[in-house]
């Protein structure tokens, strides 16, 4: 093509290609292989990484809950109670702590956790007495439900 | 046991914070446990051991934090399978070469290597990830009571046996046998003896 005037010689040329490429590569720096250096390979990997990260946000909630449950089970076994007994009796005593808080208490507040385990054990014994025993009321009862309304 | 502080300290980056609770050292230390496998089913032994090797008995457990402990199992030669498993349980392996499929009963495997049954049971109970081999390196199996000195020095706690070992009849003292209450009088006490066709005859003893 014959360019007949000076203005036609000046094209719009991309001047900030470097920074556009860096925007993508900065997310790929910790990858393995050529995809942490080469833009064409990195673009695909970075996109997949973002997609996986988005989808994993739902899995993270499941994973963390399972981790809390494992930790609570370990801590309650240290006090002689199994996890289902512990959680069910805590709920029956109207202690509505979620698993995250109980797991944190088990790590950072061991004496508090010990008292929670004792409460659950006591409620468990009262449950057994109510089911199997005479019908006499034990002293200092924990199994009566408190209504706040 | 106070698990708290090192976990908290690791999660802070450069934030200067007034910590009001005392420093708890050795939160992530590895403990050495002893377990006696005499007269125990290998499955129950393996269940207890696998929990300890993974670190699931600690409230600070995380799969990536390498918080498992060492477990030393003694008397693996004297484990006790229930039922007919000594004859019926089959351990299979393949060498990779054609015609290399081997099937061995539990008895044969136990004769060949007294620690193999417990080792395989624990290996198969651990999670199937890359940490399994590391956890198996922290397992120490001994067929008898003899433990090397350096391992014996490390032992911290003995774990209770998972199965309550029953006493044999000859292990009871005569006083205990006499003291045991008789619920019903047995049919063949004293001079009454069962002869053929199930007839009970009072046989007179001539002195």
GROMACS .gro file of C-alpha atoms in nm:
model
  356
    1UNK     CA    1   0.000   0.000   0.000
    2UNK     CA    2   0.139   0.339  -0.090
    3UNK     CA    3   0.115   0.589   0.202
    4UNK     CA    4   0.092   0.927   0.032
    5UNK     CA    5   0.117   1.171   0.329
    6UNK     CA    6   0.317   1.207   0.654
    7UNK     CA    7   0.023   1.169   0.892
    8UNK     CA    8  -0.047   0.825   0.740
    9UNK     CA    9   0.301   0.708   0.852
   10UNK     CA   10   0.214   0.764   1.222
   11UNK     CA   11   0.013   0.465   1.356
   12UNK     CA   12  -0.137   0.414   1.698
   13UNK     CA   13   0.122   0.189   1.849
   14UNK     CA   14   0.088   0.023   2.185
   15UNK     CA   15   0.331   0.183   2.431
   16UNK     CA   16   0.235   0.021   2.765
   17UNK     CA   17   0.246  -0.341   2.660
   18UNK     CA   18   0.499  -0.411   2.936
   19UNK     CA   19   0.262  -0.304   3.214
   20UNK     CA   20  -0.034  -0.487   3.064
   21UNK     CA   21   0.169  -0.807   3.059
   22UNK     CA   22   0.300  -0.752   3.412
   23UNK     CA   23  -0.057  -0.719   3.539
   24UNK     CA   24  -0.110  -1.083   3.448
   25UNK     CA   25   0.238  -1.215   3.527
   26UNK     CA   26   0.235  -1.077   3.881
   27UNK     CA   27  -0.032  -1.337   3.967
   28UNK     CA   28   0.174  -1.618   3.812
   29UNK     CA   29   0.509  -1.559   3.980
   30UNK     CA   30   0.474  -1.852   4.221
   31UNK     CA   31   0.373  -2.103   3.953
   32UNK     CA   32   0.586  -2.391   3.837
   33UNK     CA   33   0.753  -2.410   3.498
   34UNK     CA   34   0.733  -2.171   3.206
   35UNK     CA   35   0.392  -2.047   3.300
   36UNK     CA   36   0.551  -1.817   3.559
   37UNK     CA   37   0.745  -1.632   3.287
   38UNK     CA   38   0.583  -1.666   2.947
   39UNK     CA   39   0.273  -1.453   2.895
   40UNK     CA   40   0.085  -1.686   2.661
   41UNK     CA   41   0.111  -1.979   2.902
   42UNK     CA   42   0.063  -1.759   3.207
   43UNK     CA   43  -0.264  -1.608   3.082
   44UNK     CA   44  -0.428  -1.950   3.071
   45UNK     CA   45  -0.291  -2.058   3.407
   46UNK     CA   46  -0.387  -1.736   3.580
   47UNK     CA   47  -0.741  -1.753   3.448
   48UNK     CA   48  -0.776  -2.113   3.570
   49UNK     CA   49  -0.630  -2.015   3.905
   50UNK     CA   50  -0.889  -1.739   3.947
   51UNK     CA   51  -1.173  -1.970   3.848
   52UNK     CA   52  -1.057  -2.233   4.096
   53UNK     CA   53  -1.022  -1.971   4.366
   54UNK     CA   54  -1.380  -1.854   4.306
   55UNK     CA   55  -1.522  -2.203   4.318
   56UNK     CA   56  -1.313  -2.293   4.623
   57UNK     CA   57  -1.472  -2.023   4.837
   58UNK     CA   58  -1.770  -2.258   4.886
   59UNK     CA   59  -1.544  -2.554   4.962
   60UNK     CA   60  -1.344  -2.348   5.214
   61UNK     CA   61  -1.647  -2.322   5.441
   62UNK     CA   62  -1.686  -2.702   5.437
   63UNK     CA   63  -1.316  -2.760   5.492
   64UNK     CA   64  -1.294  -2.521   5.785
   65UNK     CA   65  -1.600  -2.670   5.952
   66UNK     CA   66  -1.450  -3.019   5.922
   67UNK     CA   67  -1.125  -2.887   6.072
   68UNK     CA   68  -1.310  -2.731   6.366
   69UNK     CA   69  -1.496  -3.056   6.424
   70UNK     CA   70  -1.169  -3.253   6.424
   71UNK     CA   71  -1.017  -3.013   6.674
   72UNK     CA   72  -1.320  -3.019   6.902
   73UNK     CA   73  -1.323  -3.398   6.888
   74UNK     CA   74  -0.957  -3.411   6.989
   75UNK     CA   75  -1.010  -3.168   7.277
   76UNK     CA   76  -1.325  -3.337   7.405
   77UNK     CA   77  -1.156  -3.680   7.396
   78UNK     CA   78  -0.887  -3.532   7.619
   79UNK     CA   79  -1.168  -3.476   7.869
   80UNK     CA   80  -1.324  -3.819   7.819
   81UNK     CA   81  -1.621  -3.723   7.600
   82UNK     CA   82  -1.687  -3.812   7.239
   83UNK     CA   83  -1.775  -3.537   6.991
   84UNK     CA   84  -2.143  -3.628   6.929
   85UNK     CA   85  -2.211  -3.655   7.303
   86UNK     CA   86  -2.033  -3.324   7.365
   87UNK     CA   87  -2.213  -3.125   7.095
   88UNK     CA   88  -2.558  -3.269   7.154
   89UNK     CA   89  -2.543  -3.217   7.528
   90UNK     CA   90  -2.412  -2.864   7.485
   91UNK     CA   91  -2.707  -2.785   7.260
   92UNK     CA   92  -2.948  -2.939   7.506
   93UNK     CA   93  -2.802  -2.710   7.774
   94UNK     CA   94  -2.880  -2.415   7.546
   95UNK     CA   95  -2.513  -2.326   7.493
   96UNK     CA   96  -2.532  -2.204   7.135
   97UNK     CA   97  -2.164  -2.166   7.056
   98UNK     CA   98  -2.070  -2.247   6.698
   99UNK     CA   99  -1.791  -2.490   6.616
  100UNK     CA  100  -1.548  -2.213   6.527
  101UNK     CA  101  -1.571  -2.056   6.872
  102UNK     CA  102  -1.556  -2.389   7.053
  103UNK     CA  103  -1.245  -2.487   6.855
  104UNK     CA  104  -1.080  -2.153   6.939
  105UNK     CA  105  -1.172  -2.196   7.304
  106UNK     CA  106  -1.023  -2.544   7.301
  107UNK     CA  107  -0.692  -2.401   7.181
  108UNK     CA  108  -0.668  -2.072   7.368
  109UNK     CA  109  -0.896  -2.115   7.671
  110UNK     CA  110  -0.844  -2.470   7.796
  111UNK     CA  111  -1.005  -2.417   8.134
  112UNK     CA  112  -1.318  -2.276   7.972
  113UNK     CA  113  -1.330  -2.577   7.744
  114UNK     CA  114  -1.289  -2.806   8.043
  115UNK     CA  115  -1.588  -2.648   8.210
  116UNK     CA  116  -1.790  -2.684   7.888
  117UNK     CA  117  -1.698  -3.052   7.878
  118UNK     CA  118  -1.801  -3.091   8.241
  119UNK     CA  119  -2.133  -2.920   8.164
  120UNK     CA  120  -2.196  -3.153   7.873
  121UNK     CA  121  -2.106  -3.457   8.084
  122UNK     CA  122  -2.341  -3.346   8.362
  123UNK     CA  123  -2.625  -3.287   8.118
  124UNK     CA  124  -2.559  -3.631   7.970
  125UNK     CA  125  -2.585  -3.800   8.308
  126UNK     CA  126  -2.908  -3.614   8.380
  127UNK     CA  127  -3.043  -3.730   8.046
  128UNK     CA  128  -2.963  -4.090   8.135
  129UNK     CA  129  -3.127  -4.052   8.474
  130UNK     CA  130  -3.437  -3.903   8.319
  131UNK     CA  131  -3.460  -4.191   8.074
  132UNK     CA  132  -3.363  -4.480   8.300
  133UNK     CA  133  -3.390  -4.357   8.658
  134UNK     CA  134  -3.660  -4.318   8.918
  135UNK     CA  135  -3.806  -3.985   8.816
  136UNK     CA  136  -3.657  -3.814   9.123
  137UNK     CA  137  -3.511  -3.470   9.057
  138UNK     CA  138  -3.133  -3.452   9.106
  139UNK     CA  139  -2.980  -3.155   9.289
  140UNK     CA  140  -2.861  -2.854   9.090
  141UNK     CA  141  -3.040  -2.952   8.773
  142UNK     CA  142  -2.893  -2.852   8.435
  143UNK     CA  143  -3.141  -3.011   8.200
  144UNK     CA  144  -3.430  -2.776   8.254
  145UNK     CA  145  -3.473  -2.554   7.949
  146UNK     CA  146  -3.480  -2.179   8.019
  147UNK     CA  147  -3.738  -1.980   7.824
  148UNK     CA  148  -3.650  -1.615   7.773
  149UNK     CA  149  -3.990  -1.504   7.646
  150UNK     CA  150  -0.277  -2.872   7.832
  151UNK     CA  151  -0.234  -2.513   7.707
  152UNK     CA  152  -0.212  -2.524   7.328
  153UNK     CA  153  -0.269  -2.160   7.268
  154UNK     CA  154   0.022  -1.935   7.232
  155UNK     CA  155   0.257  -2.050   6.962
  156UNK     CA  156  -0.037  -2.088   6.726
  157UNK     CA  157  -0.133  -1.726   6.792
  158UNK     CA  158   0.223  -1.604   6.765
  159UNK     CA  159   0.270  -1.764   6.426
  160UNK     CA  160  -0.037  -1.595   6.285
  161UNK     CA  161   0.076  -1.244   6.375
  162UNK     CA  162   0.306  -1.085   6.120
  163UNK     CA  163   0.476  -0.773   6.249
  164UNK     CA  164   0.203  -0.645   6.474
  165UNK     CA  165   0.332  -0.544   6.813
  166UNK     CA  166   0.073  -0.653   7.060
  167UNK     CA  167   0.063  -0.674   7.436
  168UNK     CA  168   0.031  -1.045   7.512
  169UNK     CA  169  -0.133  -1.093   7.846
  170UNK     CA  170  -0.092  -1.470   7.876
  171UNK     CA  171   0.240  -1.645   7.952
  172UNK     CA  172   0.453  -1.804   7.682
  173UNK     CA  173   0.372  -2.173   7.632
  174UNK     CA  174   0.675  -2.346   7.488
  175UNK     CA  175   0.686  -2.676   7.301
  176UNK     CA  176   0.328  -2.657   7.175
  177UNK     CA  177   0.425  -2.837   6.856
  178UNK     CA  178   0.673  -3.073   7.018
  179UNK     CA  179   0.662  -3.440   6.922
  180UNK     CA  180   0.586  -3.686   7.201
  181UNK     CA  181   0.681  -4.055   7.210
  182UNK     CA  182   0.406  -4.299   7.308
  183UNK     CA  183   0.433  -4.667   7.401
  184UNK     CA  184   0.164  -4.925   7.320
  185UNK     CA  185   0.163  -5.291   7.422
  186UNK     CA  186   0.001  -5.508   7.155
  187UNK     CA  187  -0.014  -5.828   7.359
  188UNK     CA  188  -0.351  -6.005   7.307
  189UNK     CA  189  -0.488  -5.704   7.114
  190UNK     CA  190  -0.663  -5.707   6.776
  191UNK     CA  191  -0.433  -5.536   6.522
  192UNK     CA  192  -0.720  -5.326   6.385
  193UNK     CA  193  -0.786  -5.155   6.716
  194UNK     CA  194  -0.414  -5.103   6.774
  195UNK     CA  195  -0.389  -4.947   6.429
  196UNK     CA  196  -0.687  -4.717   6.488
  197UNK     CA  197  -0.533  -4.571   6.804
  198UNK     CA  198  -0.188  -4.547   6.646
  199UNK     CA  199  -0.306  -4.382   6.325
  200UNK     CA  200  -0.481  -4.109   6.525
  201UNK     CA  201  -0.161  -4.037   6.718
  202UNK     CA  202   0.061  -4.046   6.410
  203UNK     CA  203  -0.156  -3.794   6.228
  204UNK     CA  204  -0.185  -3.565   6.528
  205UNK     CA  205  -0.564  -3.583   6.541
  206UNK     CA  206  -0.550  -3.618   6.919
  207UNK     CA  207  -0.438  -3.255   6.948
  208UNK     CA  208  -0.671  -2.952   6.934
  209UNK     CA  209  -0.406  -2.772   6.724
  210UNK     CA  210  -0.430  -3.034   6.450
  211UNK     CA  211  -0.388  -2.926   6.089
  212UNK     CA  212  -0.302  -3.157   5.800
  213UNK     CA  213  -0.016  -2.931   5.690
  214UNK     CA  214   0.135  -2.851   6.028
  215UNK     CA  215   0.317  -3.187   6.072
  216UNK     CA  216   0.196  -3.229   6.429
  217UNK     CA  217   0.209  -3.609   6.450
  218UNK     CA  218   0.378  -3.796   6.732
  219UNK     CA  219   0.601  -4.104   6.754
  220UNK     CA  220   0.443  -4.435   6.854
  221UNK     CA  221   0.640  -4.739   6.970
  222UNK     CA  222   0.448  -5.069   6.958
  223UNK     CA  223   0.590  -5.370   7.143
  224UNK     CA  224   0.490  -5.739   7.146
  225UNK     CA  225   0.359  -5.732   6.790
  226UNK     CA  226   0.435  -6.104   6.777
  227UNK     CA  227   0.155  -6.160   7.029
  228UNK     CA  228  -0.134  -5.984   6.856
  229UNK     CA  229  -0.467  -6.166   6.855
  230UNK     CA  230  -0.701  -6.173   6.558
  231UNK     CA  231  -1.062  -6.254   6.645
  232UNK     CA  232  -1.254  -6.527   6.464
  233UNK     CA  233  -1.081  -6.740   6.203
  234UNK     CA  234  -0.880  -6.456   6.056
  235UNK     CA  235  -0.546  -6.627   6.113
  236UNK     CA  236  -0.650  -6.885   5.851
  237UNK     CA  237  -0.894  -6.682   5.642
  238UNK     CA  238  -0.740  -6.335   5.609
  239UNK     CA  239  -0.533  -6.308   5.292
  240UNK     CA  240  -0.260  -6.054   5.222
  241UNK     CA  241  -0.202  -6.008   4.848
  242UNK     CA  242   0.086  -5.850   4.664
  243UNK     CA  243   0.224  -5.835   4.311
  244UNK     CA  244   0.592  -5.806   4.234
  245UNK     CA  245   0.526  -5.630   3.902
  246UNK     CA  246   0.661  -5.919   3.698
  247UNK     CA  247   0.429  -6.161   3.512
  248UNK     CA  248   0.325  -6.447   3.735
  249UNK     CA  249   0.428  -6.245   4.038
  250UNK     CA  250   0.091  -6.239   4.215
  251UNK     CA  251   0.131  -6.373   4.568
  252UNK     CA  252  -0.140  -6.445   4.820
  253UNK     CA  253  -0.039  -6.528   5.172
  254UNK     CA  254  -0.253  -6.606   5.478
  255UNK     CA  255  -0.214  -6.400   5.791
  256UNK     CA  256  -0.043  -6.690   5.969
  257UNK     CA  257   0.218  -6.730   5.697
  258UNK     CA  258   0.286  -6.357   5.686
  259UNK     CA  259   0.316  -6.344   6.064
  260UNK     CA  260   0.563  -6.632   6.064
  261UNK     CA  261   0.771  -6.462   5.800
  262UNK     CA  262   0.770  -6.117   5.963
  263UNK     CA  263   0.603  -6.061   6.303
  264UNK     CA  264   0.568  -5.685   6.254
  265UNK     CA  265   0.424  -5.693   5.902
  266UNK     CA  266   0.056  -5.731   5.993
  267UNK     CA  267   0.051  -5.433   6.228
  268UNK     CA  268   0.259  -5.227   5.985
  269UNK     CA  269   0.027  -5.297   5.691
  270UNK     CA  270  -0.284  -5.232   5.898
  271UNK     CA  271  -0.155  -4.893   6.013
  272UNK     CA  272  -0.031  -4.802   5.665
  273UNK     CA  273  -0.374  -4.868   5.520
  274UNK     CA  274  -0.550  -4.668   5.794
  275UNK     CA  275  -0.345  -4.353   5.746
  276UNK     CA  276  -0.471  -4.090   5.495
  277UNK     CA  277  -0.353  -4.168   5.144
  278UNK     CA  278  -0.138  -3.861   5.089
  279UNK     CA  279   0.231  -3.771   5.071
  280UNK     CA  280   0.256  -3.736   5.448
  281UNK     CA  281   0.177  -4.104   5.497
  282UNK     CA  282   0.539  -4.213   5.446
  283UNK     CA  283   0.663  -3.952   5.694
  284UNK     CA  284   0.411  -4.074   5.948
  285UNK     CA  285   0.521  -4.434   5.894
  286UNK     CA  286   0.879  -4.328   5.965
  287UNK     CA  287   0.758  -4.210   6.306
  288UNK     CA  288   0.615  -4.555   6.380
  289UNK     CA  289   0.844  -4.802   6.559
  290UNK     CA  290   0.746  -5.168   6.576
  291UNK     CA  291   0.911  -5.434   6.788
  292UNK     CA  292   0.805  -5.801   6.788
  293UNK     CA  293   0.895  -5.852   7.156
  294UNK     CA  294   0.951  -5.656   7.475
  295UNK     CA  295   1.305  -5.557   7.378
  296UNK     CA  296   1.340  -5.188   7.289
  297UNK     CA  297   1.668  -5.014   7.202
  298UNK     CA  298   1.798  -4.778   7.473
  299UNK     CA  299   1.778  -4.457   7.275
  300UNK     CA  300   1.410  -4.514   7.197
  301UNK     CA  301   1.338  -4.615   7.555
  302UNK     CA  302   1.480  -4.287   7.679
  303UNK     CA  303   1.238  -4.090   7.463
  304UNK     CA  304   0.918  -4.257   7.578
  305UNK     CA  305   0.677  -4.025   7.753
  306UNK     CA  306   0.347  -4.204   7.807
  307UNK     CA  307   0.202  -4.552   7.779
  308UNK     CA  308  -0.131  -4.566   7.597
  309UNK     CA  309  -0.404  -4.787   7.748
  310UNK     CA  310  -0.473  -5.109   7.561
  311UNK     CA  311  -0.786  -5.085   7.344
  312UNK     CA  312  -0.913  -5.431   7.435
  313UNK     CA  313  -0.955  -5.554   7.794
  314UNK     CA  314  -0.764  -5.882   7.804
  315UNK     CA  315  -0.981  -6.157   7.962
  316UNK     CA  316  -0.832  -6.390   8.222
  317UNK     CA  317  -0.797  -6.756   8.139
  318UNK     CA  318  -0.959  -7.011   8.371
  319UNK     CA  319  -0.621  -7.125   8.503
  320UNK     CA  320  -0.530  -6.764   8.588
  321UNK     CA  321  -0.813  -6.742   8.843
  322UNK     CA  322  -0.721  -6.837   9.199
  323UNK     CA  323  -0.924  -7.120   9.364
  324UNK     CA  324  -1.060  -6.868   9.617
  325UNK     CA  325  -1.202  -6.652   9.335
  326UNK     CA  326  -1.359  -6.957   9.170
  327UNK     CA  327  -1.516  -7.062   9.501
  328UNK     CA  328  -1.636  -6.709   9.568
  329UNK     CA  329  -1.812  -6.685   9.229
  330UNK     CA  330  -2.190  -6.719   9.285
  331UNK     CA  331  -2.362  -7.036   9.157
  332UNK     CA  332  -2.666  -6.934   8.956
  333UNK     CA  333  -2.799  -7.287   8.901
  334UNK     CA  334  -2.686  -7.632   9.012
  335UNK     CA  335  -2.522  -7.812   8.724
  336UNK     CA  336  -2.668  -8.139   8.598
  337UNK     CA  337  -2.361  -8.356   8.649
  338UNK     CA  338  -2.237  -8.260   8.993
  339UNK     CA  339  -2.109  -8.531   9.224
  340UNK     CA  340  -2.230  -8.889   9.149
  341UNK     CA  341  -2.474  -8.814   8.868
  342UNK     CA  342  -2.319  -8.908   8.539
  343UNK     CA  343  -2.448  -8.905   8.181
  344UNK     CA  344  -2.434  -9.252   8.021
  345UNK     CA  345  -2.525  -9.351   7.665
  346UNK     CA  346  -2.857  -9.240   7.510
  347UNK     CA  347  -2.859  -8.942   7.744
  348UNK     CA  348  -2.987  -9.137   8.042
  349UNK     CA  349  -2.882  -9.009   8.377
  350UNK     CA  350  -2.791  -9.281   8.621
  351UNK     CA  351  -2.709  -9.243   8.984
  352UNK     CA  352  -2.393  -9.449   8.992
  353UNK     CA  353  -2.310  -9.586   9.334
  354UNK     CA  354  -1.949  -9.557   9.427
  355UNK     CA  355  -1.814  -9.863   9.612
  356UNK     CA  356  -1.564  -9.774   9.879
   0.00000   0.00000   0.00000
